[in-house]
Coordinates of C-alpha atoms and ligand atoms in Angstrom, one line a residue:
M1 CA 22.2 -3.7 18.0
V2 CA 21.0 -0.5 19.3
K3 CA 23.6 1.3 21.6
L4 CA 23.3 4.4 23.8
E5 CA 26.1 6.4 21.8
D6 CA 24.2 6.4 18.9
F7 CA 21.5 8.2 20.3
F8 CA 23.0 10.6 23.3
N9 CA 26.9 12.5 22.8
V10 CA 28.1 11.7 26.3
E11 CA 31.4 13.1 26.0
A12 CA 29.9 16.3 25.0
C13 CA 27.3 16.6 27.6
D14 CA 28.5 18.5 30.8
R15 CA 25.2 18.0 32.7
C16 CA 24.4 21.7 32.9
G17 CA 21.2 20.8 33.3
D18 CA 19.7 23.7 30.9
C19 CA 17.3 21.1 28.4
F20 CA 15.7 20.3 31.7
V21 CA 15.1 23.7 33.0
K22 CA 13.9 25.6 29.8
C23 CA 11.9 22.0 28.6
P24 CA 9.2 24.2 27.9
V25 CA 6.5 20.9 29.2
I26 CA 9.1 19.7 32.7
H27 CA 10.1 23.2 34.1
L28 CA 13.2 21.9 36.8
S29 CA 15.3 24.1 38.4
Q30 CA 19.3 24.4 37.9
N31 CA 19.6 21.9 40.7
E32 CA 17.0 19.4 40.0
A33 CA 17.8 19.0 36.5
Q34 CA 21.4 18.9 36.9
R35 CA 20.5 15.4 39.5
E36 CA 18.2 14.2 36.5
I37 CA 20.5 14.1 33.4
G38 CA 22.9 12.9 36.0
R39 CA 20.1 10.4 36.7
L40 CA 19.3 9.5 33.4
I41 CA 23.0 9.4 32.3
D42 CA 24.2 6.7 34.9
G43 CA 21.1 5.0 34.3
E44 CA 19.8 5.4 38.2
E45 CA 16.0 5.9 38.2
S46 CA 14.7 9.0 37.1
K47 CA 10.5 9.5 37.6
V48 CA 10.7 12.7 36.1
V49 CA 11.8 13.6 32.6
L50 CA 10.9 9.5 32.2
E51 CA 7.2 9.9 33.1
H52 CA 6.5 13.5 31.8
C53 CA 8.7 14.1 28.7
S54 CA 6.3 15.0 25.4
T55 CA 8.7 13.4 23.4
C56 CA 8.4 17.6 21.7
F57 CA 12.5 17.1 20.2
A58 CA 13.0 21.0 21.9
C59 CA 15.5 20.1 24.3
N60 CA 17.7 18.3 21.4
N61 CA 17.7 22.2 20.1
I62 CA 18.1 23.7 23.5
C63 CA 21.3 22.1 24.1
T64 CA 24.0 23.9 22.6
K65 CA 26.5 21.2 22.8
G66 CA 25.2 18.9 20.5
A67 CA 24.2 16.1 22.8
N68 CA 20.8 14.8 21.8
P69 CA 19.2 14.9 25.1
Y70 CA 15.8 13.6 23.5
G71 CA 18.1 10.5 22.2
L72 CA 19.1 9.6 26.1
I73 CA 15.5 9.7 27.1
L74 CA 14.9 7.6 23.6
F75 CA 17.1 5.2 25.3
R76 CA 15.7 4.7 28.4
W77 CA 12.5 4.5 27.5
F78 CA 13.8 1.2 25.4
E79 CA 15.4 0.3 28.7
R80 CA 12.1 0.2 30.2
Y81 CA 10.6 -1.3 27.3
Q82 CA 12.6 -4.5 27.6
S83 CA 11.8 -5.0 30.9
K84 CA 8.5 -4.4 31.0
G85 CA 7.4 -4.8 27.3
V86 CA 4.6 -2.2 26.6
P87 CA 1.3 -2.1 28.2
E88 CA -2.3 -2.9 25.5
R89 CA -3.5 0.9 25.7
G90 CA 0.5 1.2 23.7
V91 CA 0.4 -1.4 21.6
M92 CA -3.3 0.6 20.3
A93 CA -1.3 3.3 18.6
L94 CA 1.4 1.0 17.2
P95 CA 1.1 0.8 13.1
L96 CA 1.3 -2.7 12.6
A97 CA -0.4 -3.4 15.4
P98 CA -3.5 -5.7 15.1
D99 CA -6.6 -3.3 15.3
N100 CA -4.6 -0.1 15.8
F101 CA -5.8 2.9 16.0
Y102 CA -4.9 4.2 12.1
Q103 CA -6.0 0.5 11.1
V104 CA -9.7 1.0 12.3
L105 CA -10.3 4.4 11.6
M106 CA -9.2 3.2 7.8
Q107 CA -11.8 0.3 7.8
K108 CA -14.1 3.0 9.4
A109 CA -13.8 5.2 6.5
P110 CA -17.2 6.6 4.4
P111 CA -16.5 4.5 0.8
D112 CA -15.8 6.5 -1.2
E113 CA -12.5 6.9 1.3
Q114 CA -12.0 3.2 0.8
R115 CA -12.0 3.3 -2.8
A116 CA -8.8 5.2 -3.0
L117 CA -7.2 2.7 -0.2
R118 CA -7.7 -0.3 -2.3
E119 CA -6.5 2.0 -5.6
W120 CA -3.4 3.2 -4.0
N121 CA -2.3 -0.1 -2.3
D122 CA -2.4 -1.2 -6.2
L123 CA 0.9 -0.8 -6.8
S124 CA 0.9 -2.5 -10.2
R125 CA -1.0 0.8 -11.9
P126 CA 0.5 1.8 -14.7
E127 CA 1.1 5.7 -13.2
L128 CA 2.9 4.7 -10.3
S129 CA 6.1 4.2 -12.9
S130 CA 4.9 6.9 -16.2
A131 CA 4.9 9.9 -13.4
P132 CA 7.7 11.6 -12.3
Q133 CA 6.7 11.3 -8.4
M134 CA 4.8 9.7 -6.5
L135 CA 2.7 10.0 -3.3
L136 CA 3.4 8.5 0.0
A137 CA 0.4 6.8 1.8
G138 CA 1.8 7.0 5.5
C139 CA -1.0 5.9 8.1
N140 CA -1.4 9.8 8.5
L141 CA -2.9 10.2 5.5
K142 CA -4.8 6.7 5.1
M143 CA -7.1 7.5 8.4
M144 CA -8.1 10.7 6.2
P145 CA -7.8 10.0 2.9
Y146 CA -10.4 12.5 2.1
F147 CA -7.4 15.2 1.6
T148 CA -6.4 13.4 -1.0
F149 CA -9.7 14.4 -2.6
S150 CA -8.6 17.7 -4.3
S151 CA -7.4 19.3 -7.8
L152 CA -3.7 19.5 -5.7
F153 CA -3.1 15.9 -6.1
D154 CA -3.6 15.5 -9.8
D155 CA -0.3 15.6 -10.8
L156 CA 0.3 13.0 -7.5
P157 CA -0.4 9.4 -7.8
V158 CA -0.4 7.4 -4.2
F159 CA 0.3 4.4 -3.4
A160 CA 0.7 3.0 -0.3
A161 CA 1.4 -0.9 1.8
P162 CA 0.2 -2.3 4.8
D163 CA 4.4 -2.7 5.5
L164 CA 5.4 0.6 4.3
C165 CA 5.6 2.0 7.6
C166 CA 7.7 4.8 8.3
G167 CA 8.2 3.7 12.3
E168 CA 8.0 6.5 13.4
V169 CA 5.9 5.6 16.4
Y170 CA 7.6 2.8 17.7
F171 CA 10.9 5.7 17.9
R172 CA 8.9 8.1 19.9
M173 CA 8.1 4.9 22.0
G174 CA 11.1 3.6 22.7
I175 CA 10.6 0.6 21.1
L176 CA 14.2 1.1 19.4
D177 CA 14.7 -2.1 17.9
K178 CA 11.9 -2.4 15.9
A179 CA 12.7 0.9 15.1
E180 CA 16.0 -0.8 13.8
S181 CA 14.5 -3.9 12.0
Q182 CA 12.0 -1.6 10.6
A183 CA 14.8 0.8 8.8
H184 CA 16.4 -1.7 7.7
Y185 CA 13.3 -3.9 6.1
L186 CA 12.4 -0.4 4.5
E187 CA 15.7 0.3 2.9
E188 CA 15.4 -3.4 1.0
R189 CA 11.6 -2.3 0.5
Y190 CA 12.6 0.9 -1.3
R191 CA 15.1 -1.0 -3.4
A192 CA 12.6 -3.1 -4.6
L193 CA 10.1 -0.5 -5.4
S194 CA 12.8 1.9 -6.9
P195 CA 10.5 4.8 -7.0
K196 CA 12.4 8.2 -8.8
K197 CA 11.1 10.3 -6.8
V198 CA 9.0 10.1 -3.3
V199 CA 6.6 13.2 -2.5
F200 CA 5.7 13.0 1.2
F201 CA 2.3 13.9 2.8
C202 CA 3.8 13.9 6.3
L203 CA 6.9 15.2 8.3
A204 CA 7.3 12.4 9.9
G205 CA 7.4 10.2 7.3
Y206 CA 9.9 12.6 5.6
N207 CA 12.0 13.3 8.2
M208 CA 12.4 9.0 9.4
I209 CA 13.0 8.7 5.5
Q210 CA 15.5 11.5 4.6
N211 CA 17.3 12.0 8.4
L212 CA 16.5 9.9 11.3
W213 CA 16.7 6.1 9.7
P214 CA 19.9 7.2 7.9
G215 CA 21.6 9.3 10.9
Y216 CA 20.9 6.3 14.0
F217 CA 20.9 3.6 11.7
G218 CA 23.2 3.5 8.6
V219 CA 20.6 2.8 5.9
S220 CA 20.3 5.0 3.0
F221 CA 17.0 5.6 0.4
D222 CA 18.2 6.3 -2.6
F223 CA 15.9 8.5 -4.6
D224 CA 14.7 12.7 -4.1
K225 CA 12.5 13.0 -1.3
V226 CA 10.5 16.0 -1.2
Y227 CA 7.9 17.9 1.8
L228 CA 4.2 17.8 0.2
L229 CA 4.2 21.6 1.2
D230 CA 7.4 22.1 -0.7
H231 CA 5.9 20.7 -3.9
L232 CA 2.6 22.8 -3.2
W233 CA 4.8 25.7 -2.7
Q234 CA 6.7 25.2 -6.1
K235 CA 3.6 25.0 -7.8
I236 CA 2.1 28.6 -6.7
E237 CA 5.5 30.0 -7.6
R238 CA 5.3 28.5 -10.9
G239 CA 1.4 29.6 -11.3
D240 CA 0.0 27.0 -11.8
I241 CA -2.3 26.6 -8.6
K242 CA -3.9 29.6 -8.5
I243 CA -5.0 31.1 -5.2
S244 CA -8.1 33.5 -6.1
H245 CA -9.7 33.7 -2.4
N246 CA -8.6 36.2 -0.5
A247 CA -9.0 35.7 3.4
K248 CA -8.9 38.1 6.1
E249 CA -9.2 36.1 9.2
S250 CA -6.3 35.5 11.7
V251 CA -4.7 32.1 12.3
T252 CA -2.6 30.4 14.8
V253 CA -0.4 27.5 13.7
Q254 CA 0.1 24.2 15.8
D255 CA 3.8 23.0 14.1
P256 CA 3.9 19.5 14.6
C257 CA 7.2 17.5 16.2
H258 CA 8.9 16.7 13.2
A259 CA 8.9 20.4 11.8
R260 CA 10.9 21.2 15.6
T261 CA 13.9 19.4 14.7
L262 CA 13.9 19.6 10.8
G263 CA 14.6 23.8 10.9
Q264 CA 12.9 27.2 10.3
H265 CA 12.2 26.6 6.6
Y266 CA 9.5 23.9 7.8
M267 CA 7.6 26.3 10.3
D268 CA 8.2 29.0 7.9
L269 CA 6.1 26.6 4.9
P270 CA 3.0 26.7 6.2
R271 CA 2.9 30.5 7.2
R272 CA 4.0 32.0 4.4
L273 CA 1.5 29.7 2.4
L274 CA -1.0 31.0 5.1
E275 CA 0.4 34.6 4.9
E276 CA 0.2 34.1 0.5
M277 CA -4.2 33.2 0.8
G278 CA -3.8 36.4 3.1
Y279 CA -4.0 35.2 6.9
S280 CA -2.6 37.1 9.3
L281 CA -0.6 35.2 11.6
V282 CA -0.9 35.4 15.4
E283 CA 1.1 33.1 18.0
M284 CA 0.9 31.1 20.3
E285 CA 3.1 31.7 23.6
H286 CA 4.3 28.0 22.8
N287 CA 5.9 28.6 19.7
R288 CA 7.9 26.9 16.5
E289 CA 10.8 24.9 17.9
M290 CA 9.1 25.5 21.6
A291 CA 5.5 24.5 20.8
L292 CA 3.7 22.0 22.7
C293 CA 2.7 19.0 21.3
C294 CA -0.6 18.8 20.2
G295 CA -1.0 15.6 22.9
Y296 CA -0.2 12.8 21.2
G297 CA 3.5 12.9 22.3
N298 CA 2.2 13.4 25.6
G299 CA 0.9 10.2 26.1
A300 CA 4.6 8.3 25.1
A301 CA 5.7 8.2 28.8
R302 CA 2.9 7.0 30.0
Y303 CA 1.4 5.9 27.7
S304 CA -1.6 7.4 29.0
P305 CA -5.1 8.6 27.0
V306 CA -5.7 10.9 30.1
D307 CA -2.4 12.7 29.4
I308 CA -3.1 13.0 26.0
I309 CA -6.5 14.5 26.2
A310 CA -5.7 16.5 29.2
W311 CA -2.1 18.4 27.2
S312 CA -4.5 18.4 24.0
I313 CA -6.8 20.7 25.8
R314 CA -3.7 22.7 27.4
R315 CA -2.6 22.9 23.6
L316 CA -6.4 24.4 22.6
R317 CA -5.9 26.5 26.0
E318 CA -3.4 28.7 24.5
A319 CA -4.3 28.7 21.0
R320 CA -7.9 30.8 22.8
Q321 CA -5.9 33.0 24.1
T322 CA -4.4 34.4 21.6
G323 CA -7.7 35.3 19.7
A324 CA -7.0 33.7 16.8
K325 CA -10.3 33.0 14.3
M326 CA -8.9 29.3 13.3
L327 CA -6.3 26.3 14.7
V328 CA -4.1 25.3 11.7
T329 CA -1.7 22.6 11.5
Y330 CA -0.4 21.0 9.0
C331 CA -0.1 17.3 10.4
T332 CA -3.2 14.9 10.4
V333 CA -1.9 13.6 13.6
C334 CA -2.6 17.4 15.6
L335 CA -5.7 17.6 13.7
L336 CA -7.2 14.5 14.9
Y337 CA -5.8 14.5 18.7
L338 CA -6.9 18.3 18.5
S339 CA -10.5 17.6 17.4
V340 CA -10.6 15.0 19.4
A341 CA -10.3 17.8 22.3
R342 CA -12.2 19.8 21.0
K343 CA -15.3 17.9 21.7
L344 CA -14.7 18.8 25.2
Y345 CA -13.3 22.3 25.1
P346 CA -15.8 23.6 22.4
M347 CA -14.7 27.3 23.2
A348 CA -11.5 27.3 21.2
P349 CA -11.5 28.2 18.1
P350 CA -12.3 25.3 15.6
V351 CA -8.9 23.5 14.3
Y352 CA -8.5 23.2 10.3
H353 CA -5.4 21.8 8.2
V354 CA -3.6 23.9 6.2
L355 CA -4.7 21.5 3.2
D356 CA -8.3 22.5 3.6
L357 CA -7.1 26.6 3.5
L358 CA -5.4 26.4 0.3
Q359 CA -8.0 24.3 -1.1
T360 CA -10.7 27.3 0.1
A361 CA -8.1 29.5 -1.8
I362 CA -8.3 28.1 -5.2
G363 CA -12.1 27.7 -5.1
E364 CA -12.5 23.7 -4.0
Q365 CA -14.5 22.9 -0.7
P366 CA -12.9 20.8 1.0
A367 CA -13.9 17.3 2.4
M368 CA -13.2 18.5 5.5
R369 CA -14.1 15.5 7.8
H370 CA -12.6 15.7 10.6
S371 CA -14.8 16.0 13.2
E372 CA -16.4 12.8 12.1
R373 CA -13.1 11.4 12.2
A374 CA -13.0 12.7 15.8
N375 CA -15.8 11.1 16.3
K376 CA -14.5 8.3 15.7
M377 CA -11.4 8.3 17.6
I378 CA -13.7 9.0 20.7
K379 CA -15.8 5.5 19.8
Y380 CA -12.2 3.9 19.2
M381 CA -10.9 4.7 22.6
T382 CA -14.3 3.9 24.3
L383 CA -15.0 0.9 22.9
G384 CA -11.2 0.2 23.9
L385 CA -11.6 0.8 27.4
P386 CA -11.4 -2.8 28.8
R387 CA -7.6 -2.7 26.8
M388 CA -6.8 0.3 27.7
L389 CA -7.1 -0.5 31.7
S390 CA -5.7 -4.3 30.5
P391 CA -2.3 -5.3 32.6
K392 CA -1.1 -7.4 30.0
R393 CA 2.3 -6.6 28.4
S394 CA 3.9 -7.6 26.0
W395 CA 6.9 -6.9 22.7
V396 CA 6.4 -6.0 19.8
E397 CA 7.9 -8.6 17.3
L398 CA 10.9 -7.7 15.2
Ligands
SF4_1 S1 22.1 17.5 26.9 FE1 22.6 19.7 26.7 S2 21.7 21.2 27.6 FE2 21.3 18.9 28.8 S3 22.4 18.8 30.7 FE3 23.9 17.7 28.9 S4 25.3 19.4 27.6 FE4 23.2 20.5 29.4
SF4_2 S1 11.8 16.1 24.8 FE1 10.3 17.9 25.1 S2 9.0 17.5 27.0 FE2 10.9 16.4 26.3 S3 12.5 16.2 28.2 FE3 12.6 17.2 25.8 S4 11.7 19.5 25.6 FE4 10.8 18.1 27.7

């Protein structure tokens, strides 16, 4: 049963309004911010935050009282969802719904990636039980399987299953009853799978399993959890990965939202990797825990693809202002949406995943199918226009 007090600490909040004054997206005056937090706490109608929040998590870091204002926003979205449901254009982003964008990108992937996906779904492969660790392919890797076509993944047999969705998108969109049921489902599913150690390609999946589901819903996952970049960094330190190419270019970094909530280590890690490869770093105006979203999260408030594209372009503009030669992220959702936006704003620096640069640094040729995947996403959005404009609303099955 989802309760407000599990998401927001009303006792800790003194209604100072700082969260919405310092929010990198909303920028309310102190008086308006105090009124807005009051309206949200009292359950009164709020147009500003519930219509414009980008789900960036920054306000949880801004709040020094530990009240968790982002949780309050999610809970009010949950109430909105309970009374009105989710429109078709929102359903298109739900990983367990039919014909969602992750699924369509997987179905349209080239044959070598289809083969990889089929292999990952075979959970009876002996290497999964014999290897000391295995790599989970959640939606964010399954829509770009080509990242694993590298020696960087030689010690990481990959596993996947359609029902192993981490549930992050349901959480982010405030569909909290489904988030809760998925957290409990995953607890049982992983208990049956009984892995020893799981390496997470994606920080969102890592954060859900390591922190958010246990914290919000009291579930537990009894295996070691490691984030991929930590795993790779350890291999670099041991000398198992040798960086030979010394890059000279300047780069700027797009931090995904879960890195901000996980803490400094997770934002330092890709920067350390980039510096190890020789790149020089130049930060965007909004960076690290106050970074702007890649745009994807901007769609959560109004389920709006227009909001997504507009904010992705804004993010690209900020990257361009740094003068950096490349925009580097470590999240495939950031990569996808920024690559889509760059089709509309080609003056922006090219967008890469940090793994592209690491592969180059060890002498490999990365597959780099991001532009092709962005084209497929644009086609999906274009063909999906009738669904995007549909007035139909529905509720997610638990
Ligand atoms: S959530 Fe925190 S920052 Fe926001 S009004 Fe309450 S105490 Fe202030
Ligand atoms: S999650 Fe981000 S955009 Fe939303 S209110 Fe908090 S700081 Fe602002």
